[in-house]
Amino acid sequence: MDLQHTDVIVIGAGTVGSMALWQLSKREGLRVVGIEQYGRVHSHGSYAGESRVFRTAVHEGGTYVRMIQRSRALWRELERESGRDIYAEVGCLSIAPEGFPDLVTAIGTVRQFDIPHRLLSTEELRAEYPQHRIADGDVGLLDAHGGGLRPEVAVMSALDLAEANGAELHFNTPVLEIEERGDGVVVRTPQGAWLARSVVVASGSWSTRLSPDLHDLLRLQVLGLTWFMPRHAEQFVPERFPAFLRDVGPIHFFGAPSFDGYSFKACTNPEWPVYRDVDEVPVSHTRAELIKIGQRAAELFPEINPEPVRQSVHHCAYTPDRLPVVDRSASGRVVTVTGLSGHGFKFSPQLGEWAAQLAAGDDLDAVTGWDPRFALPAHLERLAATGPYTGGGH
């Protein structure tokens, strides 16, 4: 089979791949190819589902603060270059009982890194956010730089810009195999084969199919999305209703304001098992699950119809400690970004920038903000110390 030649190939054009293509396409003289097994912006990937919560007051602690700050700047850059609205900076409101561990961590993060925020008492929450049913003892943290992201718009914008900058994009083209050899990396598809100097593997939940080294490290967890119709939709528009996180005992809800004018996103996840392959993941909630989610949502939000008006089920590759894999092979030719563990979309511009830097051959020490714990050998070393990964937790 004749090989087509290029400089860099990005496998996967979703959360990370689209951002890597956008960044790579800005580099002078670099021939860039993107290969996606589905169409341009599709419903199968982890990013799909209208909106994503953006937080700078991260409850994961300081590890991600610099990543989120850089990503915030890149989201604005993507908006300027594309002319599209992607990042609605309407705030993100975390509500939980006083002393709830994640909230305590988030408050510590905003104070440590001087992130703009407000702390709200039970009475202030009830007065300012009547959309929520506030329990005695609940307190709030309003992250001023938080808000909602439009993932499909973001991915489309990054791909359009990459193509306008000269990247060659191929859709509905599954990758069958990647092979490192002395003169580069061969990428084979049913439509032909390429030889590239370097390859970015950004295939999300499909990563283990192309990278066997990830098989023991990654597990797929299910992410269910639901939307509800409030009786007073005007109360849930972005200007009046921030993105949110709610914690009540073991129940965790998250969501976004109304972007469609009649419904808002409020999601929690049933106790689904973990999976090894995308083909095993359920494609929908069961009727019993939707009833239970609706009942829980009605307990948190007065004046909503507890029957979801929309629902969808997605998946994401998780690592045991929820740190992503961002690494380059020993040869320097294959860059892998995966294991975003359900919270990676907000970081995707930073992850795409790192992928582009590594694929273009930039020195690892020059990749600002990259954490050595993200390297695959470091992940595998931690996995060996803790035993087989069975998944669990969101």
PDB file of C-alpha atoms in Angstrom, residues 117-353:
ATOM      1  CA  HIS A 117     -15.328  34.356  44.612  1.00  0.00           C
ATOM      2  CA  ARG A 118     -18.124  34.920  47.111  1.00  0.00           C
ATOM      3  CA  LEU A 119     -19.081  32.860  50.125  1.00  0.00           C
ATOM      4  CA  LEU A 120     -22.847  32.685  50.749  1.00  0.00           C
ATOM      5  CA  SER A 121     -24.702  31.801  53.921  1.00  0.00           C
ATOM      6  CA  THR A 122     -27.878  29.729  54.039  1.00  0.00           C
ATOM      7  CA  GLU A 123     -29.969  32.889  54.164  1.00  0.00           C
ATOM      8  CA  GLU A 124     -28.100  34.517  51.262  1.00  0.00           C
ATOM      9  CA  LEU A 125     -28.529  31.407  49.105  1.00  0.00           C
ATOM     10  CA  ARG A 126     -32.269  31.364  49.751  1.00  0.00           C
ATOM     11  CA  ALA A 127     -32.621  35.058  48.991  1.00  0.00           C
ATOM     12  CA  GLU A 128     -30.452  35.199  45.864  1.00  0.00           C
ATOM     13  CA  TYR A 129     -31.024  31.763  44.286  1.00  0.00           C
ATOM     14  CA  PRO A 130     -34.643  30.733  44.851  1.00  0.00           C
ATOM     15  CA  GLN A 131     -34.312  28.255  41.966  1.00  0.00           C
ATOM     16  CA  HIS A 132     -32.559  25.966  44.483  1.00  0.00           C
ATOM     17  CA  ARG A 133     -34.216  24.427  47.525  1.00  0.00           C
ATOM     18  CA  ILE A 134     -31.706  25.197  50.273  1.00  0.00           C
ATOM     19  CA  ALA A 135     -31.554  23.039  53.388  1.00  0.00           C
ATOM     20  CA  ASP A 136     -30.681  24.338  56.839  1.00  0.00           C
ATOM     21  CA  GLY A 137     -26.904  24.389  57.139  1.00  0.00           C
ATOM     22  CA  ASP A 138     -26.218  24.651  53.405  1.00  0.00           C
ATOM     23  CA  VAL A 139     -23.606  27.197  52.352  1.00  0.00           C
ATOM     24  CA  GLY A 140     -22.397  28.309  48.948  1.00  0.00           C
ATOM     25  CA  LEU A 141     -19.260  29.218  47.037  1.00  0.00           C
ATOM     26  CA  LEU A 142     -19.769  31.340  43.924  1.00  0.00           C
ATOM     27  CA  ASP A 143     -16.801  31.013  41.565  1.00  0.00           C
ATOM     28  CA  ALA A 144     -16.908  34.269  39.569  1.00  0.00           C
ATOM     29  CA  HIS A 145     -14.859  32.904  36.658  1.00  0.00           C
ATOM     30  CA  GLY A 146     -16.904  29.723  36.411  1.00  0.00           C
ATOM     31  CA  GLY A 147     -19.768  29.148  34.033  1.00  0.00           C
ATOM     32  CA  GLY A 148     -20.874  27.002  31.134  1.00  0.00           C
ATOM     33  CA  LEU A 149     -19.028  25.787  28.053  1.00  0.00           C
ATOM     34  CA  ARG A 150     -20.661  24.827  24.746  1.00  0.00           C
ATOM     35  CA  PRO A 151     -18.687  21.675  23.818  1.00  0.00           C
ATOM     36  CA  GLU A 152     -20.065  21.010  20.340  1.00  0.00           C
ATOM     37  CA  VAL A 153     -19.547  24.660  19.392  1.00  0.00           C
ATOM     38  CA  ALA A 154     -16.008  24.524  20.816  1.00  0.00           C
ATOM     39  CA  VAL A 155     -15.037  21.391  18.901  1.00  0.00           C
ATOM     40  CA  MET A 156     -16.560  22.703  15.663  1.00  0.00           C
ATOM     41  CA  SER A 157     -14.775  26.039  16.079  1.00  0.00           C
ATOM     42  CA  ALA A 158     -11.374  24.436  16.691  1.00  0.00           C
ATOM     43  CA  LEU A 159     -11.773  22.108  13.696  1.00  0.00           C
ATOM     44  CA  ASP A 160     -12.922  24.900  11.402  1.00  0.00           C
ATOM     45  CA  LEU A 161      -9.947  27.037  12.399  1.00  0.00           C
ATOM     46  CA  ALA A 162      -7.527  24.138  11.947  1.00  0.00           C
ATOM     47  CA  GLU A 163      -8.886  23.489   8.466  1.00  0.00           C
ATOM     48  CA  ALA A 164      -8.767  27.184   7.566  1.00  0.00           C
ATOM     49  CA  ASN A 165      -5.118  27.179   8.663  1.00  0.00           C
ATOM     50  CA  GLY A 166      -4.345  24.318   6.290  1.00  0.00           C
ATOM     51  CA  ALA A 167      -4.907  21.139   8.306  1.00  0.00           C
ATOM     52  CA  GLU A 168      -6.251  18.187   6.294  1.00  0.00           C
ATOM     53  CA  LEU A 169      -9.175  16.548   8.096  1.00  0.00           C
ATOM     54  CA  HIS A 170     -10.593  13.093   7.366  1.00  0.00           C
ATOM     55  CA  PHE A 171     -13.918  12.062   8.925  1.00  0.00           C
ATOM     56  CA  ASN A 172     -15.690   8.682   9.046  1.00  0.00           C
ATOM     57  CA  THR A 173     -12.222   7.143   8.884  1.00  0.00           C
ATOM     58  CA  PRO A 174     -11.445   4.615  11.640  1.00  0.00           C
ATOM     59  CA  VAL A 175      -7.791   3.965  12.462  1.00  0.00           C
ATOM     60  CA  LEU A 176      -6.939   0.274  12.285  1.00  0.00           C
ATOM     61  CA  GLU A 177      -3.346   0.325  13.483  1.00  0.00           C
ATOM     62  CA  ILE A 178      -0.433   2.559  14.360  1.00  0.00           C
ATOM     63  CA  GLU A 179       3.122   1.282  13.918  1.00  0.00           C
ATOM     64  CA  GLU A 180       6.287   3.007  15.056  1.00  0.00           C
ATOM     65  CA  ARG A 181       9.289   2.400  12.848  1.00  0.00           C
ATOM     66  CA  GLY A 182      12.657   3.991  12.185  1.00  0.00           C
ATOM     67  CA  ASP A 183      11.489   6.612   9.695  1.00  0.00           C
ATOM     68  CA  GLY A 184       8.274   7.620  11.495  1.00  0.00           C
ATOM     69  CA  VAL A 185       4.849   6.315  12.471  1.00  0.00           C
ATOM     70  CA  VAL A 186       2.538   4.506  10.057  1.00  0.00           C
ATOM     71  CA  VAL A 187      -1.202   5.039  10.568  1.00  0.00           C
ATOM     72  CA  ARG A 188      -3.430   2.614   8.679  1.00  0.00           C
ATOM     73  CA  THR A 189      -7.124   3.138   7.877  1.00  0.00           C
ATOM     74  CA  PRO A 190      -9.573   1.453   5.475  1.00  0.00           C
ATOM     75  CA  GLN A 191      -9.189   4.508   3.219  1.00  0.00           C
ATOM     76  CA  GLY A 192      -5.385   4.455   3.074  1.00  0.00           C
ATOM     77  CA  ALA A 193      -2.219   4.778   5.122  1.00  0.00           C
ATOM     78  CA  TRP A 194       0.001   7.682   6.190  1.00  0.00           C
ATOM     79  CA  LEU A 195       3.581   7.994   7.331  1.00  0.00           C
ATOM     80  CA  ALA A 196       4.088  10.820   9.832  1.00  0.00           C
ATOM     81  CA  ARG A 197       7.025  12.114  11.823  1.00  0.00           C
ATOM     82  CA  SER A 198       4.797  12.087  14.927  1.00  0.00           C
ATOM     83  CA  VAL A 199       1.279  11.102  15.972  1.00  0.00           C
ATOM     84  CA  VAL A 200      -1.079  12.353  18.668  1.00  0.00           C
ATOM     85  CA  VAL A 201      -3.426   9.673  19.996  1.00  0.00           C
ATOM     86  CA  ALA A 202      -6.440  11.555  21.379  1.00  0.00           C
ATOM     87  CA  SER A 203      -9.036   8.835  20.989  1.00  0.00           C
ATOM     88  CA  GLY A 204     -10.656   9.108  24.422  1.00  0.00           C
ATOM     89  CA  SER A 205     -12.633   6.044  25.442  1.00  0.00           C
ATOM     90  CA  TRP A 206     -11.226   4.159  22.454  1.00  0.00           C
ATOM     91  CA  SER A 207      -7.600   4.670  23.565  1.00  0.00           C
ATOM     92  CA  THR A 208      -6.991   1.098  24.715  1.00  0.00           C
ATOM     93  CA  ARG A 209      -7.789  -0.220  21.245  1.00  0.00           C
ATOM     94  CA  LEU A 210      -4.759   1.577  19.816  1.00  0.00           C
ATOM     95  CA  SER A 211      -2.510   1.581  22.885  1.00  0.00           C
ATOM     96  CA  PRO A 212      -2.362  -1.791  24.697  1.00  0.00           C
ATOM     97  CA  ASP A 213      -0.161  -0.264  27.421  1.00  0.00           C
ATOM     98  CA  LEU A 214      -3.273   1.520  28.675  1.00  0.00           C
ATOM     99  CA  HIS A 215      -5.384  -1.607  29.088  1.00  0.00           C
ATOM    100  CA  ASP A 216      -4.722  -2.125  32.810  1.00  0.00           C
ATOM    101  CA  LEU A 217      -4.759   1.586  33.615  1.00  0.00           C
ATOM    102  CA  LEU A 218      -8.029   2.820  32.123  1.00  0.00           C
ATOM    103  CA  ARG A 219     -11.637   1.981  32.901  1.00  0.00           C
ATOM    104  CA  LEU A 220     -14.707   3.462  31.262  1.00  0.00           C
ATOM    105  CA  GLN A 221     -17.270   5.091  33.500  1.00  0.00           C
ATOM    106  CA  VAL A 222     -20.720   6.176  32.411  1.00  0.00           C
ATOM    107  CA  LEU A 223     -21.788   9.822  32.413  1.00  0.00           C
ATOM    108  CA  GLY A 224     -25.536  10.377  32.268  1.00  0.00           C
ATOM    109  CA  LEU A 225     -27.041  13.729  31.308  1.00  0.00           C
ATOM    110  CA  THR A 226     -30.602  14.895  31.975  1.00  0.00           C
ATOM    111  CA  TRP A 227     -32.507  18.128  31.327  1.00  0.00           C
ATOM    112  CA  PHE A 228     -35.612  19.318  33.185  1.00  0.00           C
ATOM    113  CA  MET A 229     -38.301  21.873  32.395  1.00  0.00           C
ATOM    114  CA  PRO A 230     -38.917  24.492  35.105  1.00  0.00           C
ATOM    115  CA  ARG A 231     -42.307  26.144  35.421  1.00  0.00           C
ATOM    116  CA  HIS A 232     -40.597  29.537  35.236  1.00  0.00           C
ATOM    117  CA  ALA A 233     -37.924  29.185  32.578  1.00  0.00           C
ATOM    118  CA  GLU A 234     -36.962  32.842  32.847  1.00  0.00           C
ATOM    119  CA  GLN A 235     -35.462  32.077  36.270  1.00  0.00           C
ATOM    120  CA  PHE A 236     -32.961  29.656  34.713  1.00  0.00           C
ATOM    121  CA  VAL A 237     -31.427  31.785  31.969  1.00  0.00           C
ATOM    122  CA  PRO A 238     -27.623  32.220  32.155  1.00  0.00           C
ATOM    123  CA  GLU A 239     -27.904  35.780  33.476  1.00  0.00           C
ATOM    124  CA  ARG A 240     -29.851  34.604  36.539  1.00  0.00           C
ATOM    125  CA  PHE A 241     -28.793  31.009  37.126  1.00  0.00           C
ATOM    126  CA  PRO A 242     -25.093  30.069  37.381  1.00  0.00           C
ATOM    127  CA  ALA A 243     -23.740  26.657  36.546  1.00  0.00           C
ATOM    128  CA  PHE A 244     -23.834  24.594  39.731  1.00  0.00           C
ATOM    129  CA  LEU A 245     -22.620  21.708  41.863  1.00  0.00           C
ATOM    130  CA  ARG A 246     -24.933  20.365  44.581  1.00  0.00           C
ATOM    131  CA  ASP A 247     -23.989  17.863  47.260  1.00  0.00           C
ATOM    132  CA  VAL A 248     -26.552  16.380  49.647  1.00  0.00           C
ATOM    133  CA  GLY A 249     -25.204  13.419  51.577  1.00  0.00           C
ATOM    134  CA  PRO A 250     -24.028  10.876  49.001  1.00  0.00           C
ATOM    135  CA  ILE A 251     -25.974  12.569  46.194  1.00  0.00           C
ATOM    136  CA  HIS A 252     -24.027  14.792  43.798  1.00  0.00           C
ATOM    137  CA  PHE A 253     -25.799  16.911  41.177  1.00  0.00           C
ATOM    138  CA  PHE A 254     -24.200  19.179  38.612  1.00  0.00           C
ATOM    139  CA  GLY A 255     -25.635  21.249  35.820  1.00  0.00           C
ATOM    140  CA  ALA A 256     -25.846  24.364  33.716  1.00  0.00           C
ATOM    141  CA  PRO A 257     -28.320  27.156  32.969  1.00  0.00           C
ATOM    142  CA  SER A 258     -30.836  27.065  30.160  1.00  0.00           C
ATOM    143  CA  PHE A 259     -29.229  27.526  26.766  1.00  0.00           C
ATOM    144  CA  ASP A 260     -32.304  26.391  24.800  1.00  0.00           C
ATOM    145  CA  GLY A 261     -34.846  28.681  26.480  1.00  0.00           C
ATOM    146  CA  TYR A 262     -37.060  26.027  28.051  1.00  0.00           C
ATOM    147  CA  SER A 263     -34.936  23.501  29.982  1.00  0.00           C
ATOM    148  CA  PHE A 264     -31.848  23.411  32.181  1.00  0.00           C
ATOM    149  CA  LYS A 265     -29.316  20.652  32.723  1.00  0.00           C
ATOM    150  CA  ALA A 266     -29.314  18.856  36.094  1.00  0.00           C
ATOM    151  CA  CYS A 267     -27.477  15.545  36.247  1.00  0.00           C
ATOM    152  CA  THR A 268     -26.535  12.838  38.674  1.00  0.00           C
ATOM    153  CA  ASN A 269     -25.211   9.399  37.911  1.00  0.00           C
ATOM    154  CA  PRO A 270     -26.766   6.080  38.958  1.00  0.00           C
ATOM    155  CA  GLU A 271     -24.484   3.352  40.243  1.00  0.00           C
ATOM    156  CA  TRP A 272     -23.390   2.018  36.886  1.00  0.00           C
ATOM    157  CA  PRO A 273     -20.619  -0.581  36.733  1.00  0.00           C
ATOM    158  CA  VAL A 274     -17.315   0.247  35.050  1.00  0.00           C
ATOM    159  CA  TYR A 275     -16.430  -1.104  31.619  1.00  0.00           C
ATOM    160  CA  ARG A 276     -13.373  -1.930  29.570  1.00  0.00           C
ATOM    161  CA  ASP A 277     -14.681  -1.210  26.069  1.00  0.00           C
ATOM    162  CA  VAL A 278     -17.043   1.328  24.538  1.00  0.00           C
ATOM    163  CA  ASP A 279     -19.233  -1.384  23.016  1.00  0.00           C
ATOM    164  CA  GLU A 280     -20.225  -2.507  26.538  1.00  0.00           C
ATOM    165  CA  VAL A 281     -21.492   0.909  27.673  1.00  0.00           C
ATOM    166  CA  PRO A 282     -25.304   1.361  27.869  1.00  0.00           C
ATOM    167  CA  VAL A 283     -26.752   3.822  25.370  1.00  0.00           C
ATOM    168  CA  SER A 284     -29.579   5.146  27.545  1.00  0.00           C
ATOM    169  CA  HIS A 285     -30.864   5.434  31.102  1.00  0.00           C
ATOM    170  CA  THR A 286     -33.444   2.879  32.123  1.00  0.00           C
ATOM    171  CA  ARG A 287     -36.955   4.041  32.938  1.00  0.00           C
ATOM    172  CA  ALA A 288     -36.338   3.327  36.636  1.00  0.00           C
ATOM    173  CA  GLU A 289     -33.161   5.408  36.594  1.00  0.00           C
ATOM    174  CA  LEU A 290     -34.931   8.384  35.020  1.00  0.00           C
ATOM    175  CA  ILE A 291     -37.721   8.241  37.595  1.00  0.00           C
ATOM    176  CA  LYS A 292     -35.201   8.171  40.456  1.00  0.00           C
ATOM    177  CA  ILE A 293     -33.123  11.031  38.999  1.00  0.00           C
ATOM    178  CA  GLY A 294     -36.300  13.080  38.494  1.00  0.00           C
ATOM    179  CA  GLN A 295     -37.377  12.528  42.084  1.00  0.00           C
ATOM    180  CA  ARG A 296     -33.981  13.612  43.380  1.00  0.00           C
ATOM    181  CA  ALA A 297     -33.948  16.680  41.118  1.00  0.00           C
ATOM    182  CA  ALA A 298     -37.391  17.725  42.358  1.00  0.00           C
ATOM    183  CA  GLU A 299     -36.073  17.602  45.926  1.00  0.00           C
ATOM    184  CA  LEU A 300     -33.353  20.124  45.028  1.00  0.00           C
ATOM    185  CA  PHE A 301     -35.264  22.395  42.626  1.00  0.00           C
ATOM    186  CA  PRO A 302     -38.810  23.503  43.496  1.00  0.00           C
ATOM    187  CA  GLU A 303     -41.222  24.158  40.660  1.00  0.00           C
ATOM    188  CA  ILE A 304     -39.702  21.787  38.097  1.00  0.00           C
ATOM    189  CA  ASN A 305     -41.349  18.963  36.233  1.00  0.00           C
ATOM    190  CA  PRO A 306     -39.584  15.801  37.499  1.00  0.00           C
ATOM    191  CA  GLU A 307     -39.822  14.074  34.111  1.00  0.00           C
ATOM    192  CA  PRO A 308     -36.638  14.752  32.098  1.00  0.00           C
ATOM    193  CA  VAL A 309     -37.367  16.405  28.772  1.00  0.00           C
ATOM    194  CA  ARG A 310     -34.065  15.126  27.348  1.00  0.00           C
ATOM    195  CA  GLN A 311     -31.509  12.561  28.379  1.00  0.00           C
ATOM    196  CA  SER A 312     -28.336  11.047  26.974  1.00  0.00           C
ATOM    197  CA  VAL A 313     -25.614   8.675  28.144  1.00  0.00           C
ATOM    198  CA  HIS A 314     -21.903   9.143  27.523  1.00  0.00           C
ATOM    199  CA  HIS A 315     -18.648   7.671  28.783  1.00  0.00           C
ATOM    200  CA  CYS A 316     -15.145   8.706  29.707  1.00  0.00           C
ATOM    201  CA  ALA A 317     -11.849   6.916  30.369  1.00  0.00           C
ATOM    202  CA  TYR A 318     -10.838   7.140  34.039  1.00  0.00           C
ATOM    203  CA  THR A 319      -7.499   6.548  35.744  1.00  0.00           C
ATOM    204  CA  PRO A 320      -7.361   5.318  39.362  1.00  0.00           C
ATOM    205  CA  ASP A 321      -6.351   8.721  40.778  1.00  0.00           C
ATOM    206  CA  ARG A 322      -8.202  10.716  38.085  1.00  0.00           C
ATOM    207  CA  LEU A 323      -4.989  12.350  36.847  1.00  0.00           C
ATOM    208  CA  PRO A 324      -4.799  12.444  33.037  1.00  0.00           C
ATOM    209  CA  VAL A 325      -2.246  10.652  30.904  1.00  0.00           C
ATOM    210  CA  VAL A 326      -0.197  13.193  28.929  1.00  0.00           C
ATOM    211  CA  ASP A 327       2.977  11.622  27.640  1.00  0.00           C
ATOM    212  CA  ARG A 328       5.316  11.012  24.716  1.00  0.00           C
ATOM    213  CA  SER A 329       6.747   7.610  23.812  1.00  0.00           C
ATOM    214  CA  ALA A 330      10.433   6.807  24.284  1.00  0.00           C
ATOM    215  CA  SER A 331      11.036   7.474  20.590  1.00  0.00           C
ATOM    216  CA  GLY A 332       9.351  10.852  20.873  1.00  0.00           C
ATOM    217  CA  ARG A 333       7.062   9.996  17.971  1.00  0.00           C
ATOM    218  CA  VAL A 334       3.747   9.057  19.679  1.00  0.00           C
ATOM    219  CA  VAL A 335       1.995  11.460  22.048  1.00  0.00           C
ATOM    220  CA  THR A 336      -0.889  10.084  24.118  1.00  0.00           C
ATOM    221  CA  VAL A 337      -3.520  12.144  25.927  1.00  0.00           C
ATOM    222  CA  THR A 338      -6.290  10.199  27.646  1.00  0.00           C
ATOM    223  CA  GLY A 339      -7.810   9.351  31.031  1.00  0.00           C
ATOM    224  CA  LEU A 340      -9.558  12.697  31.488  1.00  0.00           C
ATOM    225  CA  SER A 341     -11.679  11.051  34.205  1.00  0.00           C
ATOM    226  CA  GLY A 342     -14.908  12.954  33.713  1.00  0.00           C
ATOM    227  CA  HIS A 343     -13.526  16.433  34.343  1.00  0.00           C
ATOM    228  CA  GLY A 344     -11.269  17.036  31.356  1.00  0.00           C
ATOM    229  CA  PHE A 345     -13.319  19.126  28.941  1.00  0.00           C
ATOM    230  CA  LYS A 346     -12.713  22.380  30.801  1.00  0.00           C
ATOM    231  CA  PHE A 347      -8.965  21.702  30.520  1.00  0.00           C
ATOM    232  CA  SER A 348      -9.080  20.643  26.868  1.00  0.00           C
ATOM    233  CA  PRO A 349      -7.411  23.774  25.407  1.00  0.00           C
ATOM    234  CA  GLN A 350      -4.426  23.292  27.735  1.00  0.00           C
ATOM    235  CA  LEU A 351      -4.291  19.565  26.966  1.00  0.00           C
ATOM    236  CA  GLY A 352      -4.439  20.280  23.233  1.00  0.00           C
ATOM    237  CA  GLU A 353      -1.662  22.861  23.567  1.00  0.00           C
TER     238      GLU A 353
END
